Amino acid sequence: MRTTFPTSVSAATMTAAAQDYTQRGWTVAETANGLCLITDDEVSGIEVSGELAGQVRRFLRANNLSGPVIEIPGAQRREIHLVTGLRKATLALEALTAAGAIVHTDGAGILLPPTQLSAGSACWGVTPAEARWIPPVVALGAAVRAVTARKRPQLTSVAC
């Protein structure tokens, strides 16, 4: 499903935001729908949804691992966590996709929230300015493993 953003953001605001993202080392493109992050080896996105999204966000916050997060409106909670280090994280990526996460990388575009929000549009849950870093994908993998491990049935008896 493709998400579109309002186009009411002025060209000057988009250019200022594009410059800010470019100074962060991100590759961005200005489209008719707004600014788009072009994923690469340095910055990619992991999309999680539903209950898992909330649990992952809490785990990352509690362990001081949060990075930039885009919240996508809809009936079900959806978030895209910006991450780095995908080249060296094959096992983490396999675990994330097995848990239902969507990986945005290798030139995929992620529409970035507008700087002037309107009701119902995607927004930054954690802005790039608030985030102390862009975490490695293995941090997000650890969060998913931790929260899904809690759902597994616990041993209730011991065989003798």
PDB file of C-alpha atoms in Angstrom, residues 6-21 28 30 34-35 113-117:
ATOM      1  CA  PRO A   6      -0.460  16.303   1.624  1.00  0.00           C
ATOM      2  CA  THR A   7       1.159  18.617  -0.878  1.00  0.00           C
ATOM      3  CA  SER A   8       0.320  21.811   1.022  1.00  0.00           C
ATOM      4  CA  VAL A   9       3.912  22.188   2.220  1.00  0.00           C
ATOM      5  CA  SER A  10       5.512  25.170   0.514  1.00  0.00           C
ATOM      6  CA  ALA A  11       8.472  24.764  -1.816  1.00  0.00           C
ATOM      7  CA  ALA A  12      10.647  26.830   0.530  1.00  0.00           C
ATOM      8  CA  THR A  13       9.781  24.582   3.484  1.00  0.00           C
ATOM      9  CA  MET A  14      10.444  21.445   1.430  1.00  0.00           C
ATOM     10  CA  THR A  15      13.776  22.811   0.291  1.00  0.00           C
ATOM     11  CA  ALA A  16      14.796  23.657   3.883  1.00  0.00           C
ATOM     12  CA  ALA A  17      13.763  20.177   5.037  1.00  0.00           C
ATOM     13  CA  ALA A  18      15.590  18.588   2.086  1.00  0.00           C
ATOM     14  CA  GLN A  19      18.731  20.509   3.015  1.00  0.00           C
ATOM     15  CA  ASP A  20      18.428  19.371   6.646  1.00  0.00           C
ATOM     16  CA  TYR A  21      18.084  15.720   5.600  1.00  0.00           C
ATOM     17  CA  VAL A  28      16.306  12.597  -0.580  1.00  0.00           C
ATOM     18  CA  GLU A  30      11.463  16.003  -3.908  1.00  0.00           C
ATOM     19  CA  GLY A  34       6.611  15.550  -0.703  1.00  0.00           C
ATOM     20  CA  LEU A  35      10.108  14.560   0.300  1.00  0.00           C
ATOM     21  CA  PRO A 113       6.418  13.426   6.898  1.00  0.00           C
ATOM     22  CA  PRO A 114       5.685  16.991   5.878  1.00  0.00           C
ATOM     23  CA  THR A 115       7.034  19.708   8.107  1.00  0.00           C
ATOM     24  CA  GLN A 116       3.568  21.274   8.348  1.00  0.00           C
ATOM     25  CA  LEU A 117       1.236  18.519   9.515  1.00  0.00           C
TER      26      LEU A 117
END
